[in-house]
Every structure is written in structure tokens, then in C-alpha cells.
Amino acid sequence: MFLESSPVTTWSEEVSRPQVHPTAYIHHTAVIIGDVHIEKNVIICPGVVLRADEGSPIIIREGSNIQDGVIMHCLQGSSIEIGPRCSIAHGAVVHGPCVIGDETFVGFNAVVHAASLGEKCFVSHCALVTGVQLPGRVMVTAGKMLQSQEEVALLPEAGEEEKKFHNKVLSINEELRRGYKNINHLQVHHLDHQARIKRAVWDGIEGKEALTVG
């Protein structure tokens, strides 16, 4: 993973560094910059960019999954908050100011900008949601451009099918997070074991040399 502090700028004299909970998994190709807070049991997948160097903070709440190629960035003076147990799917763009409520799903290549989404919403693939406030439990259909509150009033409720789909996504990503964390733990243990062996061998060689010299 690439973690970098935000720079000092004319709008911010503070240097902020990402804060990552030890239970979170972040893929090594992800880029996390500035005032980003990643809470427990979050998974950040390959190619994700979370950039809080202009606006900040970006907060990813507990148990959420941020999938491959997702981009998050904020306008100056704004922030992003992703609620607990959310899924931001492959290639989505979330641009602050933005609040996404608990257990909400944002689909493949969807764009959410300057918007507030309530809990358990379902934003389908390739949808555009900008400049609006969504109540909880509504669905934005695939490819829809949602840009006014009048359109929001006509949205259907997210049904059982969407709920089951999102629950499955959450379950799979939680299992992946645990699996990747376990792999990392085993790799660290293996490297530590190898280092101990090398130290023991080196100590043995030095001991023999000392005896020879003596």
C-alpha cells in the first residue's frame, strides 16, 4: 500500500497522515493520502485511491468494503463519510461533499457527488447521483442520472433482491478480509522465522571464527 501525508497548502497548514485500524486490510496497490480514517474490519481492494489532500477527512466506517479501482476525493472544505457495512463497488467514484449511510450499496462505475444517501440505499451500476439527498432504503436503477429532488421523490424502494445481493457482497468481502489478514500474518511469521534462522547461522559462524582466532 502507498500511504502519504497531505502537503501544507494555502488552505491547510496541517500535515495529515492516514489512520488505519490494525484489523483493516489494504491491498499493496491502493493509494491512501492525507486525512483518511479507515476503521476496523474494512477491506480496501486493488487500485483504490482515497485522496484527502484538498478536502478532508475521508472516513470509512467499520465493516465496509471499497472495491477495485474506486476513487474518492473531496472539494476544498468538504468531506466524505462512508457509513458502516457499505459496499462501494468496482470503479465507482465518490466525490465530496458526500455522506453515504449505513449498509448502502454503490454499484460498478457509479458516480456519487455532492450528495447525501440514507441507510440501506441501493445505487445500481453506472448510475449518476449528484446534488441530491436520498432518504433511506431507496433504489437508483442502473444507468439513471439523478440530479433533482423531484426525481428522488419518484424512486422505488430497494427490495429483498437488492438486500440479499448486498448481504452476499458484505459476507464475501468480510471473508476475503479475514483471509488476506491471515496470509499477511503467516507471511510475517515466516519472515521472522527465516530471520531467526539466519541470525542463528551467522552467530554460529562468528562463534567458530572467534574460536579459530583464539
PDB file of C-alpha atoms in Angstrom:
ATOM      1  CA  MET A   1       0.000   0.000   0.000  1.00  0.00           C
ATOM      2  CA  PHE A   2       1.062   3.603  -0.516  1.00  0.00           C
ATOM      3  CA  LEU A   3       0.348   5.848   2.469  1.00  0.00           C
ATOM      4  CA  GLU A   4       1.277   9.522   2.180  1.00  0.00           C
ATOM      5  CA  SER A   5       0.723  12.634   4.266  1.00  0.00           C
ATOM      6  CA  SER A   6      -1.151  15.589   2.827  1.00  0.00           C
ATOM      7  CA  PRO A   7       1.040  18.588   1.918  1.00  0.00           C
ATOM      8  CA  VAL A   8       0.996  22.028   3.506  1.00  0.00           C
ATOM      9  CA  THR A   9      -1.067  24.333   1.278  1.00  0.00           C
ATOM     10  CA  THR A  10      -2.605  27.797   1.320  1.00  0.00           C
ATOM     11  CA  TRP A  11      -5.846  26.252   2.634  1.00  0.00           C
ATOM     12  CA  SER A  12      -4.275  23.876   5.153  1.00  0.00           C
ATOM     13  CA  GLU A  13      -1.202  24.431   7.307  1.00  0.00           C
ATOM     14  CA  GLU A  14      -1.513  20.995   8.920  1.00  0.00           C
ATOM     15  CA  VAL A  15       0.081  17.817   7.614  1.00  0.00           C
ATOM     16  CA  SER A  16      -2.354  14.917   7.978  1.00  0.00           C
ATOM     17  CA  ARG A  17      -1.477  11.243   7.700  1.00  0.00           C
ATOM     18  CA  PRO A  18      -3.833   8.305   7.091  1.00  0.00           C
ATOM     19  CA  GLN A  19      -5.094   6.466  10.176  1.00  0.00           C
ATOM     20  CA  VAL A  20      -5.707   2.745   9.620  1.00  0.00           C
ATOM     21  CA  HIS A  21      -7.166   0.308  12.154  1.00  0.00           C
ATOM     22  CA  PRO A  22      -4.987  -2.815  12.538  1.00  0.00           C
ATOM     23  CA  THR A  23      -7.872  -5.124  11.586  1.00  0.00           C
ATOM     24  CA  ALA A  24      -8.350  -3.395   8.222  1.00  0.00           C
ATOM     25  CA  TYR A  25      -6.830  -4.920   5.085  1.00  0.00           C
ATOM     26  CA  ILE A  26      -5.386  -2.630   2.422  1.00  0.00           C
ATOM     27  CA  HIS A  27      -4.054  -4.056  -0.843  1.00  0.00           C
ATOM     28  CA  HIS A  28      -0.498  -3.040  -1.678  1.00  0.00           C
ATOM     29  CA  THR A  29      -1.603  -1.223  -4.867  1.00  0.00           C
ATOM     30  CA  ALA A  30      -4.030   1.081  -3.028  1.00  0.00           C
ATOM     31  CA  VAL A  31      -3.097   4.761  -2.596  1.00  0.00           C
ATOM     32  CA  ILE A  32      -4.188   6.464   0.634  1.00  0.00           C
ATOM     33  CA  ILE A  33      -3.293  10.158   1.007  1.00  0.00           C
ATOM     34  CA  GLY A  34      -3.916  12.680   3.762  1.00  0.00           C
ATOM     35  CA  ASP A  35      -6.650  12.820   6.379  1.00  0.00           C
ATOM     36  CA  VAL A  36      -8.161   9.384   5.759  1.00  0.00           C
ATOM     37  CA  HIS A  37      -9.622   7.326   8.608  1.00  0.00           C
ATOM     38  CA  ILE A  38     -10.115   3.608   7.984  1.00  0.00           C
ATOM     39  CA  GLU A  39     -11.964   1.831  10.780  1.00  0.00           C
ATOM     40  CA  LYS A  40     -11.986  -1.806  11.927  1.00  0.00           C
ATOM     41  CA  ASN A  41     -12.740  -4.722   9.601  1.00  0.00           C
ATOM     42  CA  VAL A  42     -12.596  -2.621   6.413  1.00  0.00           C
ATOM     43  CA  ILE A  43     -11.192  -4.058   3.175  1.00  0.00           C
ATOM     44  CA  ILE A  44      -9.560  -1.759   0.606  1.00  0.00           C
ATOM     45  CA  CYS A  45      -9.103  -3.630  -2.689  1.00  0.00           C
ATOM     46  CA  PRO A  46      -6.538  -3.292  -5.526  1.00  0.00           C
ATOM     47  CA  GLY A  47      -6.163   0.060  -7.269  1.00  0.00           C
ATOM     48  CA  VAL A  48      -8.261   2.104  -4.845  1.00  0.00           C
ATOM     49  CA  VAL A  49      -7.375   5.806  -4.472  1.00  0.00           C
ATOM     50  CA  LEU A  50      -8.523   7.673  -1.350  1.00  0.00           C
ATOM     51  CA  ARG A  51      -7.183  11.221  -1.629  1.00  0.00           C
ATOM     52  CA  ALA A  52      -7.873  13.656   1.216  1.00  0.00           C
ATOM     53  CA  ASP A  53      -5.386  16.389   0.341  1.00  0.00           C
ATOM     54  CA  GLU A  54      -7.787  19.107  -0.852  1.00  0.00           C
ATOM     55  CA  GLY A  55     -10.912  18.434   1.187  1.00  0.00           C
ATOM     56  CA  SER A  56     -10.905  16.223   4.278  1.00  0.00           C
ATOM     57  CA  PRO A  57     -11.477  13.974   6.053  1.00  0.00           C
ATOM     58  CA  ILE A  58     -12.410  10.799   4.222  1.00  0.00           C
ATOM     59  CA  ILE A  59     -13.873   8.352   6.744  1.00  0.00           C
ATOM     60  CA  ILE A  60     -14.527   4.682   6.004  1.00  0.00           C
ATOM     61  CA  ARG A  61     -16.615   3.211   8.810  1.00  0.00           C
ATOM     62  CA  GLU A  62     -16.468  -0.282  10.282  1.00  0.00           C
ATOM     63  CA  GLY A  63     -17.060  -3.318   8.083  1.00  0.00           C
ATOM     64  CA  SER A  64     -17.232  -1.508   4.733  1.00  0.00           C
ATOM     65  CA  ASN A  65     -15.611  -2.735   1.536  1.00  0.00           C
ATOM     66  CA  ILE A  66     -14.052  -0.424  -1.045  1.00  0.00           C
ATOM     67  CA  GLN A  67     -13.601  -2.430  -4.220  1.00  0.00           C
ATOM     68  CA  ASP A  68     -11.137  -2.410  -7.104  1.00  0.00           C
ATOM     69  CA  GLY A  69     -10.480   0.917  -8.809  1.00  0.00           C
ATOM     70  CA  VAL A  70     -12.708   3.074  -6.602  1.00  0.00           C
ATOM     71  CA  ILE A  71     -11.717   6.755  -6.453  1.00  0.00           C
ATOM     72  CA  MET A  72     -12.618   9.111  -3.602  1.00  0.00           C
ATOM     73  CA  HIS A  73     -11.675  12.790  -3.451  1.00  0.00           C
ATOM     74  CA  CYS A  74     -13.131  15.932  -1.840  1.00  0.00           C
ATOM     75  CA  LEU A  75     -13.552  19.504  -2.934  1.00  0.00           C
ATOM     76  CA  GLN A  76     -11.842  22.066  -0.711  1.00  0.00           C
ATOM     77  CA  GLY A  77     -13.729  22.458   2.560  1.00  0.00           C
ATOM     78  CA  SER A  78     -15.735  19.264   2.102  1.00  0.00           C
ATOM     79  CA  SER A  79     -15.530  15.678   3.316  1.00  0.00           C
ATOM     80  CA  ILE A  80     -16.650  12.116   2.631  1.00  0.00           C
ATOM     81  CA  GLU A  81     -18.147   9.715   5.143  1.00  0.00           C
ATOM     82  CA  ILE A  82     -18.912   6.113   4.232  1.00  0.00           C
ATOM     83  CA  GLY A  83     -21.137   4.517   6.875  1.00  0.00           C
ATOM     84  CA  PRO A  84     -20.732   1.087   8.473  1.00  0.00           C
ATOM     85  CA  ARG A  85     -21.182  -2.017   6.296  1.00  0.00           C
ATOM     86  CA  CYS A  86     -21.299  -0.173   2.977  1.00  0.00           C
ATOM     87  CA  SER A  87     -20.107  -1.551  -0.349  1.00  0.00           C
ATOM     88  CA  ILE A  88     -18.549   0.787  -2.907  1.00  0.00           C
ATOM     89  CA  ALA A  89     -18.200  -1.463  -5.942  1.00  0.00           C
ATOM     90  CA  HIS A  90     -15.648  -1.697  -8.753  1.00  0.00           C
ATOM     91  CA  GLY A  91     -14.764   1.550 -10.497  1.00  0.00           C
ATOM     92  CA  ALA A  92     -17.174   3.791  -8.600  1.00  0.00           C
ATOM     93  CA  VAL A  93     -16.321   7.455  -7.995  1.00  0.00           C
ATOM     94  CA  VAL A  94     -17.358   9.151  -4.753  1.00  0.00           C
ATOM     95  CA  HIS A  95     -16.589  12.874  -4.682  1.00  0.00           C
ATOM     96  CA  GLY A  96     -17.144  15.047  -1.632  1.00  0.00           C
ATOM     97  CA  PRO A  97     -19.064  16.629  -0.188  1.00  0.00           C
ATOM     98  CA  CYS A  98     -20.727  13.271   0.311  1.00  0.00           C
ATOM     99  CA  VAL A  99     -22.308  11.167   3.063  1.00  0.00           C
ATOM    100  CA  ILE A 100     -23.278   7.570   2.399  1.00  0.00           C
ATOM    101  CA  GLY A 101     -25.484   5.962   5.045  1.00  0.00           C
ATOM    102  CA  ASP A 102     -25.139   2.619   6.788  1.00  0.00           C
ATOM    103  CA  GLU A 103     -25.389  -0.569   4.706  1.00  0.00           C
ATOM    104  CA  THR A 104     -25.703   1.262   1.389  1.00  0.00           C
ATOM    105  CA  PHE A 105     -24.529  -0.282  -1.887  1.00  0.00           C
ATOM    106  CA  VAL A 106     -22.971   1.816  -4.680  1.00  0.00           C
ATOM    107  CA  GLY A 107     -22.623  -0.176  -7.899  1.00  0.00           C
ATOM    108  CA  PHE A 108     -19.991  -0.645 -10.582  1.00  0.00           C
ATOM    109  CA  ASN A 109     -18.857   2.612 -12.238  1.00  0.00           C
ATOM    110  CA  ALA A 110     -21.499   4.645 -10.418  1.00  0.00           C
ATOM    111  CA  VAL A 111     -20.751   8.293  -9.581  1.00  0.00           C
ATOM    112  CA  VAL A 112     -21.896   9.958  -6.352  1.00  0.00           C
ATOM    113  CA  HIS A 113     -21.065  13.661  -5.946  1.00  0.00           C
ATOM    114  CA  ALA A 114     -22.290  16.384  -3.577  1.00  0.00           C
ATOM    115  CA  ALA A 115     -24.963  14.033  -2.298  1.00  0.00           C
ATOM    116  CA  SER A 116     -26.304  12.517   0.897  1.00  0.00           C
ATOM    117  CA  LEU A 117     -27.585   8.939   0.844  1.00  0.00           C
ATOM    118  CA  GLY A 118     -29.644   7.441   3.660  1.00  0.00           C
ATOM    119  CA  GLU A 119     -29.205   3.977   5.117  1.00  0.00           C
ATOM    120  CA  LYS A 120     -29.687   0.804   3.068  1.00  0.00           C
ATOM    121  CA  CYS A 121     -29.928   2.563  -0.289  1.00  0.00           C
ATOM    122  CA  PHE A 122     -29.057   0.651  -3.445  1.00  0.00           C
ATOM    123  CA  VAL A 123     -27.372   2.636  -6.226  1.00  0.00           C
ATOM    124  CA  SER A 124     -27.180   0.379  -9.269  1.00  0.00           C
ATOM    125  CA  HIS A 125     -24.344   0.107 -11.757  1.00  0.00           C
ATOM    126  CA  CYS A 126     -23.375   3.165 -13.858  1.00  0.00           C
ATOM    127  CA  ALA A 127     -25.857   5.469 -12.104  1.00  0.00           C
ATOM    128  CA  LEU A 128     -25.104   9.167 -11.513  1.00  0.00           C
ATOM    129  CA  VAL A 129     -26.249  10.704  -8.228  1.00  0.00           C
ATOM    130  CA  THR A 130     -25.334  14.375  -7.805  1.00  0.00           C
ATOM    131  CA  GLY A 131     -26.602  17.322  -5.770  1.00  0.00           C
ATOM    132  CA  VAL A 132     -29.429  15.438  -4.048  1.00  0.00           C
ATOM    133  CA  GLN A 133     -30.446  13.941  -0.710  1.00  0.00           C
ATOM    134  CA  LEU A 134     -31.762  10.389  -0.710  1.00  0.00           C
ATOM    135  CA  PRO A 135     -33.914   9.019   2.102  1.00  0.00           C
ATOM    136  CA  GLY A 136     -33.156   5.544   3.380  1.00  0.00           C
ATOM    137  CA  ARG A 137     -33.961   2.287   1.578  1.00  0.00           C
ATOM    138  CA  VAL A 138     -34.457   3.638  -1.945  1.00  0.00           C
ATOM    139  CA  MET A 139     -33.075   2.244  -5.194  1.00  0.00           C
ATOM    140  CA  VAL A 140     -31.459   4.125  -8.067  1.00  0.00           C
ATOM    141  CA  THR A 141     -31.770   1.978 -11.173  1.00  0.00           C
ATOM    142  CA  ALA A 142     -28.856   1.122 -13.466  1.00  0.00           C
ATOM    143  CA  GLY A 143     -27.633   3.985 -15.634  1.00  0.00           C
ATOM    144  CA  LYS A 144     -30.044   6.538 -14.149  1.00  0.00           C
ATOM    145  CA  MET A 145     -28.993  10.195 -13.917  1.00  0.00           C
ATOM    146  CA  LEU A 146     -30.387  11.542 -10.655  1.00  0.00           C
ATOM    147  CA  GLN A 147     -29.902  15.308 -10.291  1.00  0.00           C
ATOM    148  CA  SER A 148     -33.022  16.774  -8.652  1.00  0.00           C
ATOM    149  CA  GLN A 149     -35.109  16.235  -5.531  1.00  0.00           C
ATOM    150  CA  GLU A 150     -38.201  15.931  -7.730  1.00  0.00           C
ATOM    151  CA  GLU A 151     -36.680  12.793  -9.244  1.00  0.00           C
ATOM    152  CA  VAL A 152     -35.753  11.496  -5.789  1.00  0.00           C
ATOM    153  CA  ALA A 153     -39.439  11.554  -4.782  1.00  0.00           C
ATOM    154  CA  LEU A 154     -40.181   9.052  -7.566  1.00  0.00           C
ATOM    155  CA  LEU A 155     -37.546   6.472  -6.627  1.00  0.00           C
ATOM    156  CA  PRO A 156     -38.696   2.933  -5.823  1.00  0.00           C
ATOM    157  CA  GLU A 157     -37.808   1.178  -2.592  1.00  0.00           C
ATOM    158  CA  ALA A 158     -34.885  -1.219  -2.523  1.00  0.00           C
ATOM    159  CA  GLY A 159     -36.428  -4.683  -2.333  1.00  0.00           C
ATOM    160  CA  GLU A 160     -35.493  -8.064  -0.896  1.00  0.00           C
ATOM    161  CA  GLU A 161     -33.494  -8.979  -4.002  1.00  0.00           C
ATOM    162  CA  GLU A 162     -31.221  -5.962  -3.576  1.00  0.00           C
ATOM    163  CA  LYS A 163     -30.927  -6.625   0.163  1.00  0.00           C
ATOM    164  CA  LYS A 164     -29.902 -10.257  -0.414  1.00  0.00           C
ATOM    165  CA  PHE A 165     -27.406  -9.211  -3.088  1.00  0.00           C
ATOM    166  CA  HIS A 166     -25.763  -6.659  -0.814  1.00  0.00           C
ATOM    167  CA  ASN A 167     -25.669  -9.017   2.155  1.00  0.00           C
ATOM    168  CA  LYS A 168     -23.848 -11.549  -0.023  1.00  0.00           C
ATOM    169  CA  VAL A 169     -21.351  -8.880  -1.134  1.00  0.00           C
ATOM    170  CA  LEU A 170     -20.715  -7.950   2.504  1.00  0.00           C
ATOM    171  CA  SER A 171     -20.269 -11.588   3.523  1.00  0.00           C
ATOM    172  CA  ILE A 172     -17.828 -12.368   0.706  1.00  0.00           C
ATOM    173  CA  ASN A 173     -15.718  -9.278   1.336  1.00  0.00           C
ATOM    174  CA  GLU A 174     -15.558  -9.930   5.075  1.00  0.00           C
ATOM    175  CA  GLU A 175     -14.319 -13.459   4.372  1.00  0.00           C
ATOM    176  CA  LEU A 176     -11.745 -12.067   1.942  1.00  0.00           C
ATOM    177  CA  ARG A 177     -10.581  -9.536   4.531  1.00  0.00           C
ATOM    178  CA  ARG A 178     -10.060 -12.261   7.122  1.00  0.00           C
ATOM    179  CA  GLY A 179      -8.268 -14.448   4.591  1.00  0.00           C
ATOM    180  CA  TYR A 180      -5.889 -11.726   3.439  1.00  0.00           C
ATOM    181  CA  LYS A 181      -5.117 -10.694   7.020  1.00  0.00           C
ATOM    182  CA  ASN A 182      -4.336 -14.331   7.824  1.00  0.00           C
ATOM    183  CA  ILE A 183      -1.998 -14.597   4.810  1.00  0.00           C
ATOM    184  CA  ASN A 184      -0.194 -11.440   5.913  1.00  0.00           C
ATOM    185  CA  HIS A 185       0.145 -12.818   9.440  1.00  0.00           C
ATOM    186  CA  LEU A 186       1.599 -16.083   8.129  1.00  0.00           C
ATOM    187  CA  GLN A 187       3.998 -14.214   5.830  1.00  0.00           C
ATOM    188  CA  VAL A 188       5.234 -12.042   8.693  1.00  0.00           C
ATOM    189  CA  HIS A 189       5.642 -15.141  10.886  1.00  0.00           C
ATOM    190  CA  HIS A 190       7.557 -16.920   8.105  1.00  0.00           C
ATOM    191  CA  LEU A 191       9.864 -13.946   7.511  1.00  0.00           C
ATOM    192  CA  ASP A 192      10.514 -13.652  11.240  1.00  0.00           C
ATOM    193  CA  HIS A 193      11.309 -17.377  11.408  1.00  0.00           C
ATOM    194  CA  GLN A 194      13.703 -17.070   8.442  1.00  0.00           C
ATOM    195  CA  ALA A 195      15.393 -14.080  10.075  1.00  0.00           C
ATOM    196  CA  ARG A 196      15.885 -16.069  13.282  1.00  0.00           C
ATOM    197  CA  ILE A 197      17.490 -18.921  11.327  1.00  0.00           C
ATOM    198  CA  LYS A 198      19.834 -16.522   9.531  1.00  0.00           C
ATOM    199  CA  ARG A 199      20.809 -14.884  12.804  1.00  0.00           C
ATOM    200  CA  ALA A 200      21.475 -18.285  14.372  1.00  0.00           C
ATOM    201  CA  VAL A 201      23.613 -19.374  11.403  1.00  0.00           C
ATOM    202  CA  TRP A 202      25.518 -16.080  11.443  1.00  0.00           C
ATOM    203  CA  ASP A 203      26.055 -16.311  15.199  1.00  0.00           C
ATOM    204  CA  GLY A 204      27.392 -19.837  14.689  1.00  0.00           C
ATOM    205  CA  ILE A 205      29.825 -18.699  12.002  1.00  0.00           C
ATOM    206  CA  GLU A 206      31.026 -15.807  14.146  1.00  0.00           C
ATOM    207  CA  GLY A 207      31.472 -18.195  17.078  1.00  0.00           C
ATOM    208  CA  LYS A 208      33.602 -20.571  15.019  1.00  0.00           C
ATOM    209  CA  GLU A 209      35.710 -17.689  13.713  1.00  0.00           C
ATOM    210  CA  ALA A 210      36.250 -16.469  17.262  1.00  0.00           C
ATOM    211  CA  LEU A 211      37.414 -19.933  18.335  1.00  0.00           C
ATOM    212  CA  THR A 212      39.764 -20.155  15.331  1.00  0.00           C
ATOM    213  CA  VAL A 213      41.256 -16.764  16.040  1.00  0.00           C
ATOM    214  CA  GLY A 214      41.664 -17.622  19.709  1.00  0.00           C
TER     215      GLY A 214
END
